[in-house]
PDB file of C-alpha atoms in Angstrom:
ATOM      1  CA  MET A  77     -74.625 -59.072-176.337  1.00 37.00           C
ATOM      2  CA  LEU A  78     -76.212 -61.745-174.161  1.00 44.00           C
ATOM      3  CA  ARG A  79     -79.186 -60.771-171.999  1.00 49.00           C
ATOM      4  CA  LEU A  80     -77.892 -60.151-168.485  1.00 72.00           C
ATOM      5  CA  SER A  81     -79.731 -60.529-165.210  1.00 72.00           C
ATOM      6  CA  SER A  82     -81.555 -57.527-163.794  1.00 86.00           C
ATOM      7  CA  VAL A  83     -80.841 -56.281-160.286  1.00 89.00           C
ATOM      8  CA  GLN A  84     -84.109 -56.708-158.412  1.00 89.00           C
ATOM      9  CA  GLN A  85     -82.791 -57.861-155.030  1.00 88.00           C
ATOM     10  CA  LYS A  86     -79.755 -57.196-152.857  1.00 89.00           C
ATOM     11  CA  VAL A  87     -76.797 -58.887-154.563  1.00 94.00           C
ATOM     12  CA  PRO A  88     -74.777 -61.230-152.291  1.00 94.00           C
ATOM     13  CA  CYS A  89     -71.026 -60.930-151.836  1.00 97.00           C
ATOM     14  CA  LEU A  90     -68.593 -63.123-153.772  1.00 98.00           C
ATOM     15  CA  PHE A  91     -67.113 -64.174-150.419  1.00 98.00           C
ATOM     16  CA  LEU A  92     -68.662 -65.155-147.130  1.00 96.00           C
ATOM     17  CA  THR A  93     -68.673 -62.083-144.907  1.00 94.00           C
ATOM     18  CA  GLU A  94     -68.286 -61.206-141.252  1.00 91.00           C
ATOM     19  CA  VAL A  95     -69.248 -58.153-139.234  1.00 82.00           C
ATOM     20  CA  LYS A  96     -66.540 -56.110-137.510  1.00 80.00           C
ATOM     21  CA  GLU A  97     -67.369 -53.625-134.760  1.00 73.00           C
ATOM     22  CA  GLU A  98     -65.641 -50.628-136.300  1.00 71.00           C
ATOM     23  CA  GLN A  99     -66.754 -47.473-138.117  1.00 61.00           C
ATOM     24  CA  SER A 100     -68.079 -48.226-141.586  1.00 59.00           C
ATOM     25  CA  ARG A 101     -66.134 -46.830-144.548  1.00 62.00           C
ATOM     26  CA  LYS A 102     -69.290 -46.994-146.646  1.00 61.00           C
ATOM     27  CA  ARG A 103     -72.048 -45.518-144.446  1.00 56.00           C
ATOM     28  CA  LEU A 104     -71.470 -42.498-142.252  1.00 58.00           C
ATOM     29  CA  GLY A 105     -72.479 -43.164-138.662  1.00 57.00           C
ATOM     30  CA  GLN A 106     -72.709 -46.948-139.047  1.00 60.00           C
ATOM     31  CA  PRO A 107     -70.675 -48.448-136.159  1.00 64.00           C
ATOM     32  CA  PHE A 108     -69.834 -51.717-137.929  1.00 68.00           C
ATOM     33  CA  GLN A 109     -68.394 -52.970-141.204  1.00 81.00           C
ATOM     34  CA  VAL A 110     -69.226 -55.975-143.358  1.00 88.00           C
ATOM     35  CA  ILE A 111     -65.885 -57.483-144.364  1.00 94.00           C
ATOM     36  CA  ALA A 112     -65.124 -60.298-146.811  1.00 96.00           C
ATOM     37  CA  THR A 113     -63.477 -63.447-145.485  1.00 97.00           C
ATOM     38  CA  GLU A 114     -61.150 -65.657-147.542  1.00 97.00           C
ATOM     39  CA  HIS A 115     -63.916 -68.176-148.224  1.00 98.00           C
ATOM     40  CA  LEU A 116     -65.841 -67.991-151.488  1.00 98.00           C
ATOM     41  CA  ASN A 117     -69.599 -67.895-151.126  1.00 98.00           C
ATOM     42  CA  PRO A 118     -71.026 -71.397-151.833  1.00 98.00           C
ATOM     43  CA  LEU A 119     -73.673 -69.687-153.975  1.00 97.00           C
ATOM     44  CA  ALA A 120     -70.916 -68.350-156.234  1.00 98.00           C
ATOM     45  CA  LEU A 121     -69.223 -71.745-156.445  1.00 98.00           C
ATOM     46  CA  ASP A 122     -72.491 -73.523-157.236  1.00 98.00           C
ATOM     47  CA  SER A 123     -73.147 -70.991-160.009  1.00 97.00           C
ATOM     48  CA  ASN A 124     -69.700 -71.563-161.565  1.00 97.00           C
ATOM     49  CA  VAL A 125     -68.470 -68.030-160.958  1.00 97.00           C
ATOM     50  CA  GLU A 126     -65.153 -68.933-162.623  1.00 96.00           C
ATOM     51  CA  SER A 127     -66.888 -68.704-166.013  1.00 96.00           C
ATOM     52  CA  ALA A 128     -69.080 -65.709-165.140  1.00 96.00           C
ATOM     53  CA  LEU A 129     -68.965 -62.345-166.896  1.00 96.00           C
ATOM     54  CA  ALA A 130     -67.230 -59.725-164.717  1.00 97.00           C
ATOM     55  CA  THR A 131     -68.818 -56.276-165.038  1.00 97.00           C
ATOM     56  CA  GLU A 132     -68.137 -52.956-163.374  1.00 97.00           C
ATOM     57  CA  LYS A 133     -70.314 -52.034-160.400  1.00 97.00           C
ATOM     58  CA  LEU A 134     -71.236 -48.373-160.856  1.00 98.00           C
ATOM     59  CA  ASP A 135     -71.935 -45.936-158.034  1.00 98.00           C
ATOM     60  CA  GLY A 136     -75.410 -44.514-158.594  1.00 98.00           C
ATOM     61  CA  THR A 137     -79.029 -45.334-157.862  1.00 97.00           C
ATOM     62  CA  CYS A 138     -80.917 -48.293-159.265  1.00 97.00           C
ATOM     63  CA  CYS A 139     -83.721 -47.896-161.835  1.00 97.00           C
ATOM     64  CA  TYR A 140     -86.004 -50.215-163.760  1.00 98.00           C
ATOM     65  CA  VAL A 141     -87.875 -49.991-167.067  1.00 98.00           C
ATOM     66  CA  THR A 142     -91.300 -51.596-167.324  1.00 98.00           C
ATOM     67  CA  TYR A 143     -94.833 -50.598-168.282  1.00 98.00           C
ATOM     68  CA  TYR A 144     -96.817 -47.868-166.531  1.00 98.00           C
ATOM     69  CA  GLU A 145    -100.197 -46.738-167.807  1.00 96.00           C
ATOM     70  CA  GLY A 146     -99.668 -48.679-171.006  1.00 96.00           C
ATOM     71  CA  GLN A 147     -96.244 -47.399-172.056  1.00 97.00           C
ATOM     72  CA  PRO A 148     -92.585 -48.186-171.260  1.00 98.00           C
ATOM     73  CA  TYR A 149     -91.620 -46.141-168.217  1.00 98.00           C
ATOM     74  CA  LEU A 150     -88.642 -45.494-165.983  1.00 98.00           C
ATOM     75  CA  TRP A 151     -89.110 -46.564-162.357  1.00 98.00           C
ATOM     76  CA  ALA A 152     -87.025 -45.479-159.364  1.00 98.00           C
ATOM     77  CA  ARG A 153     -85.961 -47.778-156.541  1.00 97.00           C
ATOM     78  CA  LEU A 154     -88.054 -47.347-153.406  1.00 97.00           C
ATOM     79  CA  ASP A 155     -87.724 -49.942-150.687  1.00 96.00           C
ATOM     80  CA  ARG A 156     -90.584 -50.098-148.219  1.00 96.00           C
ATOM     81  CA  LYS A 157     -88.978 -49.680-144.804  1.00 95.00           C
ATOM     82  CA  PRO A 158     -90.185 -50.239-141.255  1.00 96.00           C
ATOM     83  CA  THR A 159     -91.289 -47.471-138.913  1.00 96.00           C
ATOM     84  CA  LYS A 160     -88.745 -46.258-136.357  1.00 95.00           C
ATOM     85  CA  LEU A 161     -90.363 -48.266-133.586  1.00 96.00           C
ATOM     86  CA  ALA A 162     -90.544 -51.474-135.620  1.00 96.00           C
ATOM     87  CA  ASP A 163     -86.961 -51.007-136.878  1.00 94.00           C
ATOM     88  CA  LYS A 164     -85.734 -50.581-133.309  1.00 94.00           C
ATOM     89  CA  SER A 165     -87.405 -53.855-132.284  1.00 95.00           C
ATOM     90  CA  PHE A 166     -85.998 -55.626-135.347  1.00 93.00           C
ATOM     91  CA  LYS A 167     -82.414 -54.508-134.684  1.00 88.00           C
ATOM     92  CA  LYS A 168     -82.693 -55.404-131.002  1.00 91.00           C
ATOM     93  CA  TYR A 169     -83.806 -58.908-132.037  1.00 91.00           C
ATOM     94  CA  GLN A 170     -80.920 -59.131-134.513  1.00 84.00           C
ATOM     95  CA  ARG A 171     -78.330 -58.163-131.919  1.00 82.00           C
ATOM     96  CA  PHE A 172     -79.624 -60.670-129.385  1.00 87.00           C
ATOM     97  CA  HIS A 173     -80.085 -63.603-131.780  1.00 84.00           C
ATOM     98  CA  LYS A 174     -77.244 -62.739-134.192  1.00 75.00           C
ATOM     99  CA  SER A 175     -79.794 -63.296-136.958  1.00 82.00           C
ATOM    100  CA  SER A 176     -83.115 -61.988-138.252  1.00 87.00           C
ATOM    101  CA  LYS A 177     -84.587 -65.473-138.609  1.00 88.00           C
ATOM    102  CA  GLY A 178     -87.672 -65.939-136.494  1.00 91.00           C
ATOM    103  CA  PHE A 179     -88.562 -62.264-136.215  1.00 94.00           C
ATOM    104  CA  THR A 180     -92.273 -61.688-136.810  1.00 93.00           C
ATOM    105  CA  TRP A 181     -93.454 -58.671-138.757  1.00 96.00           C
ATOM    106  CA  LYS A 182     -96.917 -57.158-138.890  1.00 93.00           C
ATOM    107  CA  VAL A 183     -96.435 -55.633-142.313  1.00 94.00           C
ATOM    108  CA  GLU A 184     -99.494 -53.400-142.399  1.00 92.00           C
ATOM    109  CA  GLU A 185     -98.603 -51.908-138.996  1.00 95.00           C
ATOM    110  CA  ASP A 186     -94.803 -52.062-138.979  1.00 96.00           C
ATOM    111  CA  PHE A 187     -94.010 -50.572-142.404  1.00 97.00           C
ATOM    112  CA  ARG A 188     -94.271 -47.065-143.758  1.00 96.00           C
ATOM    113  CA  THR A 189     -96.798 -46.337-146.445  1.00 95.00           C
ATOM    114  CA  VAL A 190     -95.682 -46.132-150.078  1.00 96.00           C
ATOM    115  CA  PRO A 191     -97.241 -44.401-153.117  1.00 96.00           C
ATOM    116  CA  GLU A 192    -100.245 -46.122-154.639  1.00 96.00           C
ATOM    117  CA  ALA A 193     -98.319 -46.943-157.843  1.00 97.00           C
ATOM    118  CA  TRP A 194     -95.527 -48.718-155.909  1.00 98.00           C
ATOM    119  CA  ILE A 195     -94.803 -52.313-156.944  1.00 97.00           C
ATOM    120  CA  PRO A 196     -92.613 -54.916-155.205  1.00 97.00           C
ATOM    121  CA  ALA A 197     -89.427 -56.012-156.945  1.00 96.00           C
ATOM    122  CA  HIS A 198     -89.284 -59.401-158.666  1.00 94.00           C
ATOM    123  CA  GLY A 199     -88.477 -62.150-156.200  1.00 92.00           C
ATOM    124  CA  VAL A 200     -90.070 -60.510-153.161  1.00 95.00           C
ATOM    125  CA  LYS A 201     -91.853 -63.168-151.122  1.00 94.00           C
ATOM    126  CA  HIS A 202     -95.559 -62.854-150.376  1.00 94.00           C
ATOM    127  CA  GLN A 203     -97.734 -64.146-147.575  1.00 92.00           C
ATOM    128  CA  GLU A 204    -101.469 -64.094-148.225  1.00 91.00           C
ATOM    129  CA  ARG A 205    -100.718 -61.885-151.267  1.00 92.00           C
ATOM    130  CA  ILE A 206     -98.949 -59.292-149.115  1.00 93.00           C
ATOM    131  CA  PRO A 207     -95.235 -58.562-149.874  1.00 95.00           C
ATOM    132  CA  VAL A 208     -93.052 -59.405-146.872  1.00 94.00           C
ATOM    133  CA  PRO A 209     -89.592 -58.070-145.929  1.00 95.00           C
ATOM    134  CA  ASP A 210     -86.282 -59.737-146.639  1.00 93.00           C
ATOM    135  CA  GLU A 211     -83.680 -60.648-144.016  1.00 89.00           C
ATOM    136  CA  HIS A 212     -82.566 -57.016-143.917  1.00 88.00           C
ATOM    137  CA  GLY A 213     -86.014 -55.783-142.918  1.00 93.00           C
ATOM    138  CA  HIS A 214     -86.807 -54.083-146.243  1.00 94.00           C
ATOM    139  CA  ILE A 215     -89.295 -54.781-149.021  1.00 96.00           C
ATOM    140  CA  PRO A 216     -87.507 -53.877-152.282  1.00 96.00           C
ATOM    141  CA  GLY A 217     -89.704 -52.136-154.820  1.00 97.00           C
ATOM    142  CA  TRP A 218     -90.198 -49.484-157.471  1.00 98.00           C
ATOM    143  CA  VAL A 219     -92.197 -46.313-158.159  1.00 98.00           C
ATOM    144  CA  PRO A 220     -92.787 -44.757-161.605  1.00 98.00           C
ATOM    145  CA  VAL A 221     -90.723 -41.649-162.351  1.00 98.00           C
ATOM    146  CA  GLN A 222     -93.287 -38.990-163.182  1.00 96.00           C
ATOM    147  CA  THR A 223     -92.043 -35.719-164.610  1.00 91.00           C
ATOM    148  CA  ASP A 224     -93.965 -33.575-162.104  1.00 91.00           C
ATOM    149  CA  ASN A 225     -92.334 -35.251-159.080  1.00 93.00           C
ATOM    150  CA  LYS A 226     -89.393 -33.075-158.021  1.00 93.00           C
ATOM    151  CA  GLN A 227     -88.033 -35.853-155.826  1.00 95.00           C
ATOM    152  CA  TYR A 228     -87.035 -37.678-158.992  1.00 97.00           C
ATOM    153  CA  CYS A 229     -86.042 -34.686-161.119  1.00 95.00           C
ATOM    154  CA  TRP A 230     -82.633 -36.146-162.000  1.00 97.00           C
ATOM    155  CA  HIS A 231     -84.248 -39.402-163.065  1.00 97.00           C
ATOM    156  CA  SER A 232     -86.691 -37.373-165.165  1.00 96.00           C
ATOM    157  CA  SER A 233     -83.859 -35.518-166.873  1.00 95.00           C
ATOM    158  CA  THR A 234     -82.831 -38.758-168.621  1.00 97.00           C
ATOM    159  CA  VAL A 235     -86.195 -39.638-170.203  1.00 97.00           C
ATOM    160  CA  ASP A 236     -88.658 -38.147-172.684  1.00 94.00           C
ATOM    161  CA  TYR A 237     -91.911 -40.070-172.498  1.00 95.00           C
ATOM    162  CA  ASP A 238     -93.434 -38.178-175.438  1.00 92.00           C
ATOM    163  CA  ALA A 239     -90.626 -39.380-177.683  1.00 93.00           C
ATOM    164  CA  GLY A 240     -90.299 -42.694-175.812  1.00 95.00           C
ATOM    165  CA  VAL A 241     -86.518 -42.400-175.358  1.00 96.00           C
ATOM    166  CA  ALA A 242     -83.931 -42.444-172.575  1.00 97.00           C
ATOM    167  CA  LEU A 243     -80.398 -41.051-172.361  1.00 97.00           C
ATOM    168  CA  VAL A 244     -78.083 -44.032-172.012  1.00 98.00           C
ATOM    169  CA  LEU A 245     -74.333 -44.173-171.458  1.00 98.00           C
ATOM    170  CA  ARG A 246     -72.924 -47.369-172.918  1.00 97.00           C
ATOM    171  CA  PRO A 247     -69.849 -48.912-174.554  1.00 97.00           C
ATOM    172  CA  ARG A 248     -69.822 -48.668-178.354  1.00 94.00           C
ATOM    173  CA  ASP A 249     -70.662 -52.049-179.924  1.00 89.00           C
ATOM    174  CA  GLN A 250     -67.696 -52.183-182.283  1.00 86.00           C
ATOM    175  CA  CYS A 251     -65.310 -50.313-179.976  1.00 90.00           C
ATOM    176  CA  PRO A 252     -66.009 -51.243-176.319  1.00 88.00           C
ATOM    177  CA  ASP A 253     -63.226 -48.999-174.986  1.00 92.00           C
ATOM    178  CA  LEU A 254     -65.225 -46.007-176.262  1.00 97.00           C
ATOM    179  CA  LEU A 255     -68.338 -44.902-174.395  1.00 98.00           C
ATOM    180  CA  GLU A 256     -71.252 -43.183-176.098  1.00 97.00           C
ATOM    181  CA  LEU A 257     -74.070 -40.991-174.807  1.00 98.00           C
ATOM    182  CA  ALA A 258     -77.068 -41.921-176.930  1.00 97.00           C
ATOM    183  CA  LEU A 259     -80.856 -41.727-176.989  1.00 96.00           C
ATOM    184  CA  VAL A 260     -82.300 -45.243-176.806  1.00 97.00           C
ATOM    185  CA  PRO A 261     -85.977 -46.237-177.181  1.00 97.00           C
ATOM    186  CA  LEU A 262     -87.440 -47.104-173.798  1.00 98.00           C
ATOM    187  CA  ALA A 263     -89.032 -50.103-175.499  1.00 98.00           C
ATOM    188  CA  ASP A 264     -85.517 -51.482-176.109  1.00 97.00           C
ATOM    189  CA  LEU A 265     -84.795 -51.262-172.356  1.00 97.00           C
ATOM    190  CA  MET A 266     -87.914 -53.112-171.201  1.00 97.00           C
ATOM    191  CA  GLU A 267     -87.429 -55.242-168.065  1.00 96.00           C
ATOM    192  CA  GLN A 268     -83.837 -54.074-167.672  1.00 96.00           C
ATOM    193  CA  THR A 269     -82.429 -52.489-164.546  1.00 97.00           C
ATOM    194  CA  LEU A 270     -80.046 -49.581-164.926  1.00 98.00           C
ATOM    195  CA  GLU A 271     -77.894 -47.310-162.799  1.00 98.00           C
ATOM    196  CA  LEU A 272     -78.578 -43.574-162.764  1.00 98.00           C
ATOM    197  CA  ILE A 273     -75.255 -41.746-162.399  1.00 98.00           C
ATOM    198  CA  GLY A 274     -74.313 -38.104-162.650  1.00 98.00           C
ATOM    199  CA  THR A 275     -73.809 -34.713-161.087  1.00 98.00           C
ATOM    200  CA  ASN A 276     -76.309 -35.004-158.248  1.00 98.00           C
ATOM    201  CA  VAL A 277     -76.098 -38.715-157.461  1.00 98.00           C
ATOM    202  CA  ASN A 278     -73.956 -40.103-154.629  1.00 97.00           C
ATOM    203  CA  GLY A 279     -71.479 -37.229-154.640  1.00 96.00           C
ATOM    204  CA  ASN A 280     -70.740 -37.591-158.372  1.00 97.00           C
ATOM    205  CA  PRO A 281     -67.677 -39.900-158.191  1.00 97.00           C
ATOM    206  CA  TYR A 282     -67.383 -39.788-161.996  1.00 97.00           C
ATOM    207  CA  GLY A 283     -67.101 -36.003-162.227  1.00 97.00           C
ATOM    208  CA  MET A 284     -70.012 -35.655-164.647  1.00 97.00           C
ATOM    209  CA  GLY A 285     -71.305 -32.177-165.480  1.00 96.00           C
ATOM    210  CA  THR A 286     -71.299 -29.194-163.138  1.00 95.00           C
ATOM    211  CA  LYS A 287     -73.680 -27.657-160.609  1.00 93.00           C
ATOM    212  CA  LYS A 288     -74.679 -25.079-163.217  1.00 92.00           C
ATOM    213  CA  GLN A 289     -74.926 -27.621-166.029  1.00 93.00           C
ATOM    214  CA  PRO A 290     -75.763 -31.004-164.468  1.00 96.00           C
ATOM    215  CA  LEU A 291     -75.426 -34.185-166.504  1.00 97.00           C
ATOM    216  CA  HIS A 292     -77.101 -37.492-165.668  1.00 98.00           C
ATOM    217  CA  ALA A 293     -77.403 -40.704-167.656  1.00 98.00           C
ATOM    218  CA  LEU A 294     -78.566 -44.302-167.344  1.00 98.00           C
ATOM    219  CA  VAL A 295     -76.206 -47.276-167.609  1.00 98.00           C
ATOM    220  CA  SER A 296     -77.685 -50.749-168.152  1.00 97.00           C
ATOM    221  CA  HIS A 297     -76.524 -53.193-165.515  1.00 97.00           C
ATOM    222  CA  GLY A 298     -73.913 -55.551-166.904  1.00 95.00           C
ATOM    223  CA  SER A 299     -73.191 -53.443-169.985  1.00 96.00           C
ATOM    224  CA  VAL A 300     -69.787 -52.215-168.760  1.00 97.00           C
ATOM    225  CA  ARG A 301     -67.451 -55.183-168.759  1.00 96.00           C
ATOM    226  CA  VAL A 302     -64.305 -55.168-166.675  1.00 96.00           C
ATOM    227  CA  ARG A 303     -61.447 -54.366-169.032  1.00 92.00           C
ATOM    228  CA  GLY A 304     -58.217 -56.338-169.252  1.00 89.00           C
ATOM    229  CA  PRO A 305     -57.610 -59.829-167.824  1.00 91.00           C
ATOM    230  CA  SER A 306     -60.340 -61.270-165.614  1.00 92.00           C
ATOM    231  CA  PRO A 307     -59.894 -60.244-161.967  1.00 97.00           C
ATOM    232  CA  PRO A 308     -58.671 -63.055-159.673  1.00 97.00           C
ATOM    233  CA  LEU A 309     -61.222 -64.775-157.445  1.00 97.00           C
ATOM    234  CA  ASP A 310     -59.072 -65.108-154.318  1.00 97.00           C
ATOM    235  CA  LEU A 311     -59.221 -62.464-151.604  1.00 98.00           C
ATOM    236  CA  HIS A 312     -55.581 -61.348-151.692  1.00 97.00           C
ATOM    237  CA  GLY A 313     -55.308 -61.402-155.478  1.00 98.00           C
ATOM    238  CA  LEU A 314     -58.514 -59.406-155.835  1.00 98.00           C
ATOM    239  CA  THR A 315     -57.377 -56.860-153.251  1.00 98.00           C
ATOM    240  CA  SER A 316     -54.130 -56.385-155.187  1.00 98.00           C
ATOM    241  CA  TRP A 317     -56.098 -55.998-158.428  1.00 98.00           C
ATOM    242  CA  PHE A 318     -58.111 -53.129-156.938  1.00 98.00           C
ATOM    243  CA  GLN A 319     -54.991 -51.475-155.519  1.00 97.00           C
ATOM    244  CA  GLU A 320     -52.495 -51.907-158.350  1.00 96.00           C
ATOM    245  CA  SER A 321     -54.242 -52.077-161.741  1.00 95.00           C
ATOM    246  CA  SER A 322     -55.737 -49.130-163.608  1.00 94.00           C
ATOM    247  CA  GLU A 323     -58.796 -51.262-164.396  1.00 96.00           C
ATOM    248  CA  GLY A 324     -59.224 -51.766-160.636  1.00 97.00           C
ATOM    249  CA  ARG A 325     -60.049 -48.087-160.022  1.00 97.00           C
ATOM    250  CA  VAL A 326     -63.739 -48.999-159.789  1.00 98.00           C
ATOM    251  CA  GLU A 327     -66.304 -49.150-156.995  1.00 98.00           C
ATOM    252  CA  GLY A 328     -66.700 -52.891-157.355  1.00 98.00           C
ATOM    253  CA  ILE A 329     -67.453 -55.850-159.593  1.00 98.00           C
ATOM    254  CA  VAL A 330     -70.681 -57.712-160.326  1.00 98.00           C
ATOM    255  CA  TRP A 331     -70.344 -61.213-161.783  1.00 97.00           C
ATOM    256  CA  HIS A 332     -73.183 -62.396-164.047  1.00 96.00           C
ATOM    257  CA  CYS A 333     -73.261 -66.198-163.852  1.00 95.00           C
ATOM    258  CA  ASP A 334     -74.630 -68.433-166.595  1.00 94.00           C
ATOM    259  CA  ASP A 335     -77.556 -69.559-164.413  1.00 94.00           C
ATOM    260  CA  GLY A 336     -78.677 -65.970-163.777  1.00 93.00           C
ATOM    261  CA  THR A 337     -77.080 -65.658-160.345  1.00 95.00           C
ATOM    262  CA  LEU A 338     -75.394 -62.352-159.480  1.00 96.00           C
ATOM    263  CA  VAL A 339     -72.577 -61.934-156.965  1.00 97.00           C
ATOM    264  CA  LYS A 340     -70.554 -58.825-156.214  1.00 98.00           C
ATOM    265  CA  ILE A 341     -67.561 -57.387-154.427  1.00 98.00           C
ATOM    266  CA  HIS A 342     -67.323 -53.797-153.200  1.00 97.00           C
ATOM    267  CA  ARG A 343     -64.057 -52.109-152.315  1.00 97.00           C
ATOM    268  CA  HIS A 344     -65.396 -51.674-148.771  1.00 95.00           C
ATOM    269  CA  HIS A 345     -65.656 -55.463-148.438  1.00 96.00           C
ATOM    270  CA  LEU A 346     -61.857 -55.485-148.780  1.00 96.00           C
ATOM    271  CA  GLY A 347     -61.204 -52.571-146.447  1.00 94.00           C
ATOM    272  CA  LEU A 348     -60.487 -50.244-149.371  1.00 96.00           C
ATOM    273  CA  GLY A 349     -61.822 -46.726-149.721  1.00 94.00           C
ATOM    274  CA  TRP A 350     -64.132 -45.275-152.345  1.00 96.00           C
ATOM    275  CA  PRO A 351     -64.249 -43.048-154.323  1.00 95.00           C
ATOM    276  CA  VAL A 352     -60.742 -43.000-155.729  1.00 94.00           C
ATOM    277  CA  GLY A 353     -59.177 -39.934-157.323  1.00 84.00           C
ATOM    278  CA  ASP A 354     -59.256 -40.700-161.043  1.00 89.00           C
ATOM    279  CA  CYS A 355     -61.605 -43.656-161.405  1.00 95.00           C
ATOM    280  CA  TYR A 356     -61.375 -45.827-164.477  1.00 96.00           C
ATOM    281  CA  PHE A 357     -64.896 -45.215-165.806  1.00 97.00           C
ATOM    282  CA  SER A 358     -64.628 -41.423-165.841  1.00 96.00           C
ATOM    283  CA  SER A 359     -61.261 -41.573-167.614  1.00 95.00           C
ATOM    284  CA  ARG A 360     -62.678 -43.414-170.641  1.00 96.00           C
ATOM    285  CA  PRO A 361     -63.317 -41.510-173.888  1.00 97.00           C
ATOM    286  CA  VAL A 362     -66.910 -40.753-174.816  1.00 98.00           C
ATOM    287  CA  GLU A 363     -68.742 -39.688-177.943  1.00 97.00           C
ATOM    288  CA  VAL A 364     -72.059 -37.829-177.915  1.00 97.00           C
ATOM    289  CA  ARG A 365     -74.680 -39.352-180.223  1.00 96.00           C
ATOM    290  CA  VAL A 366     -77.754 -37.241-179.487  1.00 95.00           C
ATOM    291  CA  ASN A 367     -79.666 -35.980-182.515  1.00 90.00           C
ATOM    292  CA  TRP A 368     -82.775 -34.442-180.995  1.00 85.00           C
ATOM    293  CA  THR A 369     -85.104 -31.573-181.822  1.00 78.00           C
ATOM    294  CA  ALA A 370     -87.274 -29.848-179.209  1.00 64.00           C
ATOM    295  CA  ASP A 371     -90.991 -29.752-179.846  1.00 62.00           C
ATOM    296  CA  GLN A 372     -93.274 -29.016-176.909  1.00 48.00           C
ATOM    297  CA  ASP A 373     -92.927 -28.822-173.107  1.00 51.00           C
ATOM    298  CA  TYR A 374     -89.408 -27.467-173.488  1.00 51.00           C
ATOM    299  CA  HIS A 375     -89.387 -26.637-169.764  1.00 55.00           C
ATOM    300  CA  LEU A 376     -89.079 -30.318-168.838  1.00 62.00           C
ATOM    301  CA  PRO A 377     -85.603 -31.303-167.508  1.00 64.00           C
ATOM    302  CA  SER A 378     -85.043 -33.914-170.218  1.00 69.00           C
ATOM    303  CA  LYS A 379     -85.825 -31.443-173.012  1.00 76.00           C
ATOM    304  CA  ASP A 380     -83.236 -29.032-171.678  1.00 85.00           C
ATOM    305  CA  LEU A 381     -80.570 -31.737-171.293  1.00 90.00           C
ATOM    306  CA  PHE A 382     -81.274 -33.355-174.650  1.00 92.00           C
ATOM    307  CA  ALA A 383     -81.149 -29.990-176.414  1.00 90.00           C
ATOM    308  CA  SER A 384     -77.783 -29.204-174.824  1.00 91.00           C
ATOM    309  CA  LEU A 385     -76.361 -32.585-175.780  1.00 94.00           C
ATOM    310  CA  SER A 386     -77.746 -32.276-179.304  1.00 92.00           C
ATOM    311  CA  ARG A 387     -75.452 -29.296-179.834  1.00 92.00           C
ATOM    312  CA  LEU A 388     -72.556 -31.647-179.054  1.00 95.00           C
ATOM    313  CA  ASP A 389     -73.774 -34.393-181.394  1.00 95.00           C
ATOM    314  CA  GLY A 390     -70.841 -36.185-183.026  1.00 96.00           C
ATOM    315  CA  GLN A 391     -68.216 -34.676-180.715  1.00 96.00           C
ATOM    316  CA  ARG A 392     -65.743 -36.925-178.942  1.00 97.00           C
ATOM    317  CA  PHE A 393     -64.211 -36.169-175.549  1.00 97.00           C
ATOM    318  CA  SER A 394     -61.031 -37.758-174.227  1.00 97.00           C
ATOM    319  CA  ARG A 395     -62.651 -38.459-170.844  1.00 97.00           C
ATOM    320  CA  LEU A 396     -66.209 -38.722-169.570  1.00 97.00           C
ATOM    321  CA  ARG A 397     -65.510 -36.050-166.980  1.00 95.00           C
ATOM    322  CA  ASP A 398     -64.567 -33.654-169.796  1.00 96.00           C
ATOM    323  CA  VAL A 399     -68.070 -33.510-171.290  1.00 96.00           C
ATOM    324  CA  ARG A 400     -69.299 -29.947-170.841  1.00 91.00           C
ATOM    325  CA  PHE A 401     -72.084 -27.952-172.487  1.00 83.00           C
ATOM    326  CA  ASP A 402     -71.632 -24.659-174.267  1.00 64.00           C
ATOM    327  CA  THR A 403     -72.699 -21.738-172.097  1.00 46.00           C
TER     328      THR A 403
END
């Protein structure tokens, strides 16, 4: 499989967008919506989106694998955000000028502190070696997922740093309609971004695990290709694809262009709701391929999850949402 682009920055929409003053379907309490127009984004056209690879946009939280303290490590997304006072000034400026261009930040004063190990995402601009915010007023970045940090316990449940492996959900190479849950060396995931999905992430739209027996896994960005014919690239045709095809029961699409550009469409851009009842990803069959033996530190979340999955090694389930552990 070709090497796909990692998701380090906010991915632009396939279409040019406009803001409507109505309650957001995506964010509770947001009094406006970002809606797609009929005009394709010039960035997408310049990147030859017609020949791009269409992949499923999954509903989770973004992660990244790179080195930390000399070994491959999972990192969680943590954007550095402005203080309440600075954010209020920024939004007031945006409303008045209809743009964020020209707004002046004092980064050291206007932004909240981040952990010492925090690093800015690739592509973040710097001024005098200091990372500066994007047009949305955020500085995208990452923090290492350490097993003793309860804030990232569900991230931690998918990795075993002693063994150097991560629990990955991916299409089977020779049978892409079949998903597999497998342990993958973290070294093989270096510099990739992935989506953490599961029981306790974003309301669990894929029905994975249970409250008593939670299940989380990592999915490499771009690894889940849109099944069936390529979705149309016109607004009305794409809206119909989401509404009428079984393959369209997804949160969105991310197109990976040959030049490395990424563009996306979310159901909310089209005025469509999410999640949907029986989404396409959770209805796909899955096979468990976890052959793992506990050694030490069995109390760690990943050890518990890996041990449970190891008892299911070789079993195939008709749907992802059907994967359950023995009590």
